[in-house]
Short mmCIF file of C-alpha atoms and ligand atoms in Angstrom, two decimals:
data_model
loop_
_atom_site.label_atom_id
_atom_site.label_comp_id
_atom_site.label_asym_id
_atom_site.label_seq_id
_atom_site.Cartn_x
_atom_site.Cartn_y
_atom_site.Cartn_z
CA MET L 1 98.86 79.01 87.91
CA ASN L 2 98.40 75.69 85.63
CA LYS L 3 102.47 75.77 84.75
CA LYS L 4 105.25 73.83 86.32
CA THR L 5 107.61 75.93 87.87
CA VAL L 6 111.46 75.66 89.48
CA ALA L 7 109.74 74.71 92.22
CA ASP L 8 108.38 71.27 90.62
CA VAL L 9 111.52 69.89 89.27
CA ASP L 10 114.34 68.44 90.91
CA VAL L 11 117.53 70.23 89.77
CA GLN L 12 120.19 68.23 91.82
CA GLY L 13 123.33 68.29 89.47
CA MET L 14 121.58 69.54 86.60
CA ARG L 15 123.03 72.17 84.56
CA VAL L 16 119.92 74.91 84.46
CA LEU L 17 119.28 77.32 81.16
CA VAL L 18 117.48 80.59 82.96
CA ARG L 19 116.23 82.86 80.43
CA VAL L 20 116.43 86.45 82.66
CA ASP L 21 115.50 89.65 81.86
CA PHE L 22 118.84 91.52 82.08
CA ASN L 23 117.73 94.40 80.11
CA VAL L 24 118.25 97.01 82.09
CA PRO L 25 119.70 100.73 81.81
CA LEU L 26 123.35 101.18 81.53
CA ASP L 27 125.26 104.43 82.66
CA SER L 28 128.03 106.46 80.43
CA GLN L 29 130.46 103.94 81.81
CA ARG L 30 128.68 101.01 81.26
CA ARG L 31 128.06 100.39 84.77
CA VAL L 32 124.23 99.20 85.66
CA ALA L 33 122.33 102.00 86.56
CA ASP L 34 119.03 100.92 87.68
CA ASP L 35 119.14 96.85 88.95
CA THR L 36 115.33 96.70 89.48
CA ARG L 37 115.34 93.33 86.65
CA ILE L 38 118.58 91.81 88.22
CA ARG L 39 117.12 91.38 91.83
CA ALA L 40 113.94 90.59 90.85
CA ALA L 41 115.76 87.25 89.19
CA LEU L 42 117.82 86.46 92.88
CA PRO L 43 115.05 84.38 94.13
CA THR L 44 115.18 82.14 91.23
CA ILE L 45 118.99 82.27 90.80
CA GLN L 46 119.75 81.71 94.45
CA HIS L 47 117.27 78.73 94.56
CA LEU L 48 118.83 76.45 91.93
CA ARG L 49 122.46 77.18 93.55
CA ARG L 50 121.01 75.88 96.93
CA ASN L 51 119.22 73.08 95.22
CA GLY L 52 123.07 72.08 93.69
CA ALA L 53 121.77 73.33 90.08
CA ALA L 54 124.75 74.66 88.05
CA VAL L 55 123.00 78.15 86.57
CA ILE L 56 123.56 79.13 83.20
CA LEU L 57 121.85 82.36 82.68
CA ALA L 58 120.87 84.16 79.10
CA SER L 59 119.25 87.58 78.45
CA HIS L 60 118.86 90.13 75.85
CA LEU L 61 120.03 94.00 76.27
CA GLY L 62 118.96 96.73 74.05
CA ARG L 63 118.62 96.43 70.37
CA PRO L 64 121.80 95.32 69.16
CA LYS L 65 119.73 93.91 65.49
CA GLY L 66 121.95 90.76 65.50
CA GLN L 67 125.38 91.86 65.68
CA PRO L 68 128.21 91.73 68.31
CA ASN L 69 128.18 95.23 70.12
CA LEU L 70 130.09 96.06 72.71
CA ASN L 71 127.60 98.53 73.77
CA TYR L 72 124.96 96.22 74.50
CA SER L 73 127.47 93.91 75.91
CA LEU L 74 126.20 92.12 79.31
CA ARG L 75 129.71 91.70 80.73
CA PRO L 76 128.93 94.81 83.12
CA VAL L 77 125.45 92.95 84.52
CA ALA L 78 128.05 89.94 85.37
CA GLU L 79 129.77 92.07 87.09
CA HIS L 80 127.07 93.71 88.62
CA LEU L 81 125.52 90.10 89.69
CA GLN L 82 128.53 88.95 91.49
CA ARG L 83 128.44 91.78 93.73
CA LEU L 84 124.80 90.97 94.44
CA LEU L 85 125.33 87.34 94.93
CA GLY L 86 128.61 87.34 96.97
CA ALA L 87 129.84 84.82 94.57
CA PRO L 88 131.67 84.48 91.28
CA VAL L 89 129.53 84.51 88.08
CA GLY L 90 131.63 83.22 85.08
CA PHE L 91 130.88 84.95 81.86
CA ALA L 92 130.62 83.14 78.52
CA PRO L 93 131.52 86.18 75.66
CA ASP L 94 129.35 84.07 73.23
CA CYS L 95 126.03 82.36 74.07
CA VAL L 96 126.71 79.60 71.98
CA GLY L 97 129.85 77.98 70.61
CA GLU L 98 132.88 75.92 71.65
CA GLU L 99 133.95 78.30 74.45
CA ALA L 100 130.27 78.86 76.14
CA ARG L 101 129.80 75.06 75.66
CA ALA L 102 133.36 74.66 77.72
CA LEU L 103 132.28 76.84 80.26
CA ALA L 104 128.80 75.74 80.76
CA GLY L 105 130.59 72.22 80.78
CA SER L 106 132.98 72.77 83.28
CA LEU L 107 130.14 74.14 86.13
CA ARG L 108 129.89 72.51 89.26
CA PRO L 109 126.72 72.92 91.70
CA GLY L 110 126.12 76.26 92.96
CA ASP L 111 128.10 77.82 89.76
CA VAL L 112 126.89 80.48 87.78
CA LEU L 113 127.29 81.58 84.16
CA LEU L 114 125.87 84.60 82.30
CA LEU L 115 126.06 83.87 78.38
CA GLU L 116 126.79 87.00 76.32
CA ASN L 117 123.61 89.06 74.64
CA VAL L 118 122.01 86.34 72.80
CA ARG L 119 120.63 89.27 70.36
CA PHE L 120 124.11 89.18 69.43
CA HIS L 121 122.78 86.69 66.49
CA PRO L 122 119.87 87.77 64.52
CA GLU L 123 118.52 84.26 64.72
CA GLU L 124 117.54 84.98 68.58
CA GLU L 125 114.82 87.16 67.47
CA ALA L 126 114.23 84.78 64.32
CA ASN L 127 113.76 81.59 66.78
CA ASP L 128 115.86 79.86 64.65
CA PRO L 129 115.55 76.18 65.38
CA ASP L 130 118.94 75.26 64.99
CA PHE L 131 120.06 78.23 67.05
CA ALA L 132 117.49 77.40 69.68
CA ARG L 133 119.10 73.27 69.65
CA ARG L 134 122.46 74.79 69.69
CA LEU L 135 121.65 77.07 73.26
CA ALA L 136 119.41 74.34 74.73
CA SER L 137 122.71 71.69 74.12
CA LEU L 138 124.11 73.78 76.99
CA ALA L 139 121.89 72.40 79.35
CA ASP L 140 119.38 69.98 80.89
CA ILE L 141 116.33 71.81 81.73
CA PHE L 142 115.22 75.33 81.04
CA VAL L 143 113.92 77.44 83.05
CA ASN L 144 112.07 81.22 81.88
CA ASP L 145 112.04 83.75 84.38
CA ALA L 146 111.96 86.34 82.07
CA PHE L 147 108.35 87.86 82.38
CA GLY L 148 109.53 90.77 80.03
CA ALA L 149 110.50 88.61 77.31
CA ALA L 150 107.46 86.31 77.59
CA HIS L 151 105.26 88.50 74.58
CA ARG L 152 108.01 87.24 72.17
CA ALA L 153 108.57 84.13 70.36
CA HIS L 154 112.46 84.32 70.29
CA ALA L 155 115.05 81.42 70.52
CA SER L 156 115.86 82.00 74.29
CA THR L 157 112.63 82.75 75.34
CA ALA L 158 110.90 79.38 73.40
CA GLY L 159 112.69 77.82 70.89
CA VAL L 160 114.67 76.13 73.22
CA ALA L 161 112.04 74.77 75.02
CA VAL L 162 111.35 72.67 72.08
CA HIS L 163 114.48 70.94 73.71
CA LEU L 164 114.52 71.01 77.10
CA PRO L 165 112.10 70.46 79.68
CA ALA L 166 110.45 73.81 80.21
CA VAL L 167 109.33 75.37 83.40
CA ALA L 168 108.74 78.70 85.08
CA GLY L 169 111.01 80.49 87.24
CA PHE L 170 109.70 82.76 90.49
CA LEU L 171 109.39 86.04 88.77
CA MET L 172 107.53 84.49 85.86
CA GLU L 173 105.32 82.81 88.53
CA LYS L 174 104.63 85.65 90.46
CA GLU L 175 104.00 87.86 87.39
CA ILE L 176 101.48 85.61 86.05
CA ARG L 177 99.64 85.35 89.66
CA ALA L 178 99.14 88.88 89.68
CA LEU L 179 98.10 89.51 86.16
CA SER L 180 95.46 86.35 86.20
CA ALA L 181 93.73 88.10 88.95
CA LEU L 182 93.04 91.00 86.63
CA LEU L 183 91.43 88.70 84.39
CA SER L 184 88.67 87.87 87.26
CA PRO L 185 89.12 90.90 89.34
CA GLU L 186 87.29 91.97 92.31
CA ARG L 187 84.92 94.69 91.84
CA PRO L 188 84.82 97.79 91.52
CA PHE L 189 87.77 97.33 89.05
CA VAL L 190 89.09 100.24 88.04
CA ALA L 191 92.19 100.92 85.49
CA ILE L 192 93.67 103.81 84.32
CA VAL L 193 96.01 104.34 81.57
CA GLY L 194 98.19 106.85 80.21
CA GLY L 195 101.38 107.17 78.40
CA ALA L 196 102.26 108.84 75.01
CA LYS L 197 99.81 107.29 71.93
CA ILE L 198 96.56 105.66 72.23
CA SER L 199 97.59 103.66 69.25
CA ASP L 200 99.78 101.68 71.22
CA LYS L 201 97.19 100.76 73.62
CA LEU L 202 94.14 100.73 71.86
CA THR L 203 93.32 96.88 72.17
CA VAL L 204 94.26 96.53 76.00
CA LEU L 205 91.49 99.66 76.27
CA ARG L 206 89.07 98.01 74.44
CA ARG L 207 89.60 94.49 76.54
CA LEU L 208 89.53 96.43 79.86
CA LEU L 209 86.87 97.82 79.11
CA ASP L 210 85.02 94.70 78.66
CA ARG L 211 86.03 93.94 82.70
CA VAL L 212 86.37 97.15 84.67
CA ASP L 213 83.63 99.11 86.43
CA ARG L 214 85.58 102.64 85.80
CA LEU L 215 88.31 103.53 83.10
CA ALA L 216 90.36 107.04 83.42
CA ILE L 217 92.23 107.93 81.08
CA GLY L 218 95.52 110.32 80.98
CA GLY L 219 98.52 111.22 79.22
CA GLY L 220 99.19 111.89 75.39
CA MET L 221 96.40 109.76 74.52
CA ALA L 222 93.93 111.28 76.55
CA ASN L 223 94.16 114.39 74.33
CA THR L 224 92.42 112.37 71.42
CA PHE L 225 89.61 111.68 73.63
CA LEU L 226 89.41 115.62 74.49
CA ARG L 227 89.11 115.87 70.95
CA ALA L 228 86.62 113.21 70.64
CA LEU L 229 84.58 115.08 73.35
CA GLY L 230 84.75 118.28 71.00
CA TYR L 231 87.66 120.23 72.96
CA GLU L 232 90.19 122.08 70.93
CA THR L 233 93.86 120.91 72.44
CA GLY L 234 96.36 123.74 70.82
CA LYS L 235 99.73 122.25 69.73
CA SER L 236 99.05 119.11 71.81
CA LEU L 237 99.99 115.44 70.64
CA VAL L 238 96.83 114.24 69.27
CA GLN L 239 96.53 111.28 66.86
CA GLU L 240 94.05 112.69 64.36
CA GLU L 241 93.69 109.28 62.64
CA MET L 242 92.52 107.33 66.19
CA ILE L 243 89.53 110.58 66.94
CA PRO L 244 86.95 107.64 65.89
CA ALA L 245 88.63 104.82 67.99
CA ALA L 246 88.51 106.95 71.15
CA GLU L 247 84.66 108.38 70.04
CA ASP L 248 83.79 104.21 69.86
CA LEU L 249 84.99 103.55 73.29
CA ILE L 250 83.49 106.68 74.83
CA SER L 251 79.55 105.53 73.04
CA ARG L 252 80.76 101.71 74.34
CA ALA L 253 81.40 102.55 77.86
CA ARG L 254 78.31 104.53 77.67
CA GLU L 255 76.12 101.80 76.29
CA GLU L 256 77.51 98.99 78.71
CA ASP L 257 77.09 101.42 81.67
CA LYS L 258 81.05 101.83 82.40
CA GLU L 259 82.43 105.20 83.66
CA ILE L 260 84.82 106.42 81.54
CA LEU L 261 86.67 109.28 83.13
CA LEU L 262 88.75 111.78 81.13
CA PRO L 263 90.23 114.68 82.27
CA VAL L 264 88.66 117.93 83.36
CA ASP L 265 91.35 119.94 83.57
CA VAL L 266 95.06 119.89 82.39
CA VAL L 267 98.50 121.09 82.83
CA VAL L 268 99.67 123.34 79.63
CA GLY L 269 103.29 124.04 78.74
CA ASP L 270 103.88 126.89 75.80
CA PHE L 271 107.00 124.55 75.02
CA PHE L 272 107.66 120.92 74.78
CA LEU L 273 110.37 121.45 77.46
CA GLU L 274 110.95 120.67 80.89
CA ASP L 275 111.23 124.22 82.19
CA ALA L 276 108.43 125.50 79.90
CA ASP L 277 105.85 128.56 81.07
CA HIS L 278 102.96 126.33 82.95
CA LYS L 279 100.13 126.69 84.25
CA VAL L 280 96.73 124.62 84.80
CA VAL L 281 93.72 125.38 82.58
CA ALA L 282 89.96 123.47 82.36
CA VAL L 283 89.61 121.59 79.25
CA ASN L 284 87.20 123.89 77.73
CA ALA L 285 89.97 126.70 77.62
CA ILE L 286 93.31 124.89 76.33
CA PRO L 287 95.07 127.95 74.71
CA SER L 288 95.96 127.56 70.81
CA ASP L 289 99.36 127.73 71.27
CA TRP L 290 99.63 125.79 73.97
CA ILE L 291 100.54 121.99 74.88
CA VAL L 292 98.52 119.90 77.36
CA LEU L 293 101.46 118.06 79.47
CA ASP L 294 99.88 116.57 82.07
CA ILE L 295 96.38 116.29 83.97
CA GLY L 296 95.58 119.00 86.33
CA PRO L 297 94.41 118.87 89.80
CA LEU L 298 91.04 118.47 89.91
CA THR L 299 90.91 115.39 87.38
CA VAL L 300 93.59 113.85 89.66
CA ARG L 301 91.04 114.22 92.59
CA ARG L 302 88.43 112.76 90.42
CA TYR L 303 90.74 110.03 89.41
CA SER L 304 91.81 109.38 93.15
CA GLU L 305 87.95 109.53 94.08
CA ALA L 306 87.40 106.53 91.67
CA VAL L 307 90.27 104.11 92.66
CA SER L 308 89.77 105.44 96.63
CA ASP L 309 86.95 102.71 96.54
CA ALA L 310 88.19 99.82 94.48
CA ARG L 311 88.95 96.25 95.22
CA THR L 312 91.37 95.68 91.98
CA VAL L 313 93.47 98.71 90.23
CA PHE L 314 95.65 98.62 87.01
CA TRP L 315 97.29 101.42 85.85
CA ASN L 316 99.43 101.52 82.70
CA GLY L 317 101.14 104.59 81.23
CA PRO L 318 102.42 107.83 83.08
CA MET L 319 99.84 110.96 83.77
CA GLY L 320 101.61 113.60 82.38
CA VAL L 321 105.30 114.14 81.10
CA ALA L 322 106.37 112.39 84.38
CA GLU L 323 110.25 112.81 83.39
CA TRP L 324 109.34 116.53 83.92
CA PRO L 325 109.06 117.36 87.39
CA ASN L 326 106.54 120.39 86.55
CA PHE L 327 104.44 117.91 84.64
CA ALA L 328 104.84 114.84 86.97
CA ARG L 329 102.54 116.03 89.36
CA GLY L 330 99.15 113.88 87.82
CA THR L 331 101.32 110.83 87.88
CA GLU L 332 103.26 111.44 91.42
CA GLY L 333 98.90 112.23 92.60
CA MET L 334 97.96 108.67 91.06
CA ALA L 335 100.80 106.74 92.61
CA ARG L 336 99.48 108.57 96.03
CA ALA L 337 96.31 107.13 95.47
CA LEU L 338 97.07 103.73 94.21
CA ALA L 339 99.44 103.45 97.49
CA ALA L 340 96.67 104.36 99.49
CA CYS L 341 94.04 102.12 97.96
CA PRO L 342 93.20 98.99 99.91
CA GLY L 343 92.32 96.92 97.08
CA PHE L 344 94.79 95.00 95.46
CA THR L 345 97.21 97.26 92.91
CA VAL L 346 98.95 96.58 89.75
CA VAL L 347 101.45 98.69 87.90
CA GLY L 348 102.72 97.79 84.59
CA GLY L 349 104.78 99.72 81.86
CA GLY L 350 108.58 100.70 81.59
CA ASP L 351 107.60 104.58 82.02
CA SER L 352 105.09 103.75 84.64
CA VAL L 353 107.21 101.65 86.62
CA ALA L 354 110.14 104.31 86.55
CA ALA L 355 107.94 106.89 87.88
CA LEU L 356 106.40 104.94 90.31
CA GLU L 357 109.97 104.18 91.39
CA ARG L 358 110.80 108.04 91.65
CA THR L 359 107.54 108.84 94.26
CA GLY L 360 108.91 106.35 96.62
CA LEU L 361 105.65 104.91 96.77
CA ALA L 362 106.75 101.31 94.60
CA ASP L 363 106.41 99.41 98.24
CA ARG L 364 103.03 100.18 98.82
CA ILE L 365 102.13 98.97 95.26
CA GLY L 366 100.09 94.94 95.44
CA HIS L 367 102.65 93.93 92.22
CA VAL L 368 104.94 96.24 90.06
CA SER L 369 105.13 94.49 86.92
CA THR L 370 108.74 94.12 85.61
CA GLY L 371 107.05 93.37 81.64
CA GLY L 372 105.63 96.43 79.69
CA GLY L 373 104.63 94.71 76.55
CA ALA L 374 104.34 91.56 78.08
CA SER L 375 101.39 92.74 80.76
CA LEU L 376 99.60 94.55 78.39
CA GLU L 377 99.41 91.36 75.83
CA PHE L 378 98.54 89.34 78.84
CA LEU L 379 95.59 91.53 79.52
CA GLU L 380 94.48 91.55 76.12
CA GLY L 381 93.87 87.60 76.62
CA ARG L 382 96.41 86.94 74.39
CA GLU L 383 98.56 83.48 75.10
CA LEU L 384 101.94 84.78 75.84
CA PRO L 385 105.00 82.53 73.31
CA GLY L 386 107.10 82.66 76.49
CA VAL L 387 104.39 81.14 79.02
CA ALA L 388 102.48 78.45 76.47
CA CYS L 389 106.05 76.98 76.10
CA LEU L 390 106.14 75.77 79.32
CA GLN L 391 105.08 72.57 81.05
CA ASP L 392 101.81 72.18 82.50
CA ARG L 393 101.23 71.17 86.17
CA GLU L 394 99.63 67.43 86.25
CA GLY L 395 96.31 67.38 87.75
P1 ADP X 401 104.60 103.12 79.54
O1 ADP X 401 106.30 102.54 79.20
O2 ADP X 401 104.29 103.03 81.24
O3 ADP X 401 103.94 102.13 79.02
P2 ADP X 401 104.22 105.00 77.16
O4 ADP X 401 105.77 104.28 76.76
O5 ADP X 401 103.17 104.32 77.16
O6 ADP X 401 104.33 104.11 79.00
O7 ADP X 401 104.58 106.39 77.48
C1 ADP X 401 105.17 107.21 78.38
C2 ADP X 401 105.16 108.37 77.45
O8 ADP X 401 104.45 109.08 77.55
C3 ADP X 401 106.52 109.20 78.31
O9 ADP X 401 107.56 109.05 77.80
C4 ADP X 401 105.74 110.55 78.66
O10 ADP X 401 106.59 111.63 78.46
C5 ADP X 401 104.84 110.78 77.34
N1 ADP X 401 103.91 111.24 77.50
C6 ADP X 401 102.79 111.58 78.96
N2 ADP X 401 101.67 112.23 78.77
C7 ADP X 401 102.26 112.94 77.64
C8 ADP X 401 101.59 114.30 76.91
N3 ADP X 401 100.94 114.93 77.61
N4 ADP X 401 102.34 114.65 76.24
C9 ADP X 401 103.38 113.79 75.30
N5 ADP X 401 103.97 113.01 75.48
C10 ADP X 401 103.18 112.38 77.11
MG1 MG X 402 107.43 103.37 77.60
#
């Protein structure tokens, strides 16, 4: 990686502003329901504390639309982080202003302060220069460890770097290393893409097709491809306007001698419901009033074979409605295939990672990305603002 990291700078006695991705799910009592993202930031936080820095953490949570909103407060995260660290974590009820300044100013080496949700200010997402300056004024150095937000040019992800020396945190470094390996992959390189809509992922599909040896399609978007091949898909989710784009991808794959794998069988349900009646059918026998909700067992076997000898695998997007057990088999099957693959495997995407975690196989995957949109934009070859703003390594 060509960016400086937190290991390259002397932080002794410094106040360090760390942008983390603490955008975690909260339960009905506003307790942290899944702390994966918080734990992912611990190596950077602990490194800074051990090396004598005072740590000021900034994050967003949800979409409060530029206004203070208790439902999106990071206070429960401060409490959770305190338990994880076994050390006090201060909390500033506003990320800028007098109180934040006073709290940040009183920190001693090793202390930790979490700032309230940066998105309580509309200036955050607008990357307002004055707001960025005020946020930056709390610290001496900026560390970006929020890979999941690095595709956004916001005040706390990029704007503050105008005012402070800026380096990558360890999570950021790990993400960039892993995803960079997909830009110059060992072959065969296989990508598996699913999820709801083809429109969300068309650019990344095109870019992946340039680099992969095999591309396997599942999830709701596979229906649009099936239509492009002339199959009827009943009442399934289909993006009619994207059928030409799907046709184009299929013909490009053929021209470039790449394998594009599409479902040969699917699991259909009679309603879009968790407990819908369900059955496996071949793709040429989808009943007109049923809905495709997962890939079928024969398809899982074919896709698994495509992965078995891969040296590199990237997977984004569930193969079906994996939130519902009856329609999660395809996704579970692919999780097993990746877990068994001896090559370097990467899984990205919010819903994909959640489904992977449910299978208990996440620790057998080479890299589980904490960034959905960010990982896709990275693979599209785009420069991420939250990475571009960091200092380059010398030499
Ligand atoms: P990720 O968050 O991993 O990038 P997406 O957000 O693109 O994935 O897609 C996940 C969503 O796609 C899930 O809510 C899932 O229920 C939905 N989905 C998957 N397969 C289908 C299908 N056949 N029909 C409708 N929705 C689907
Ligand atoms: Mg999603």
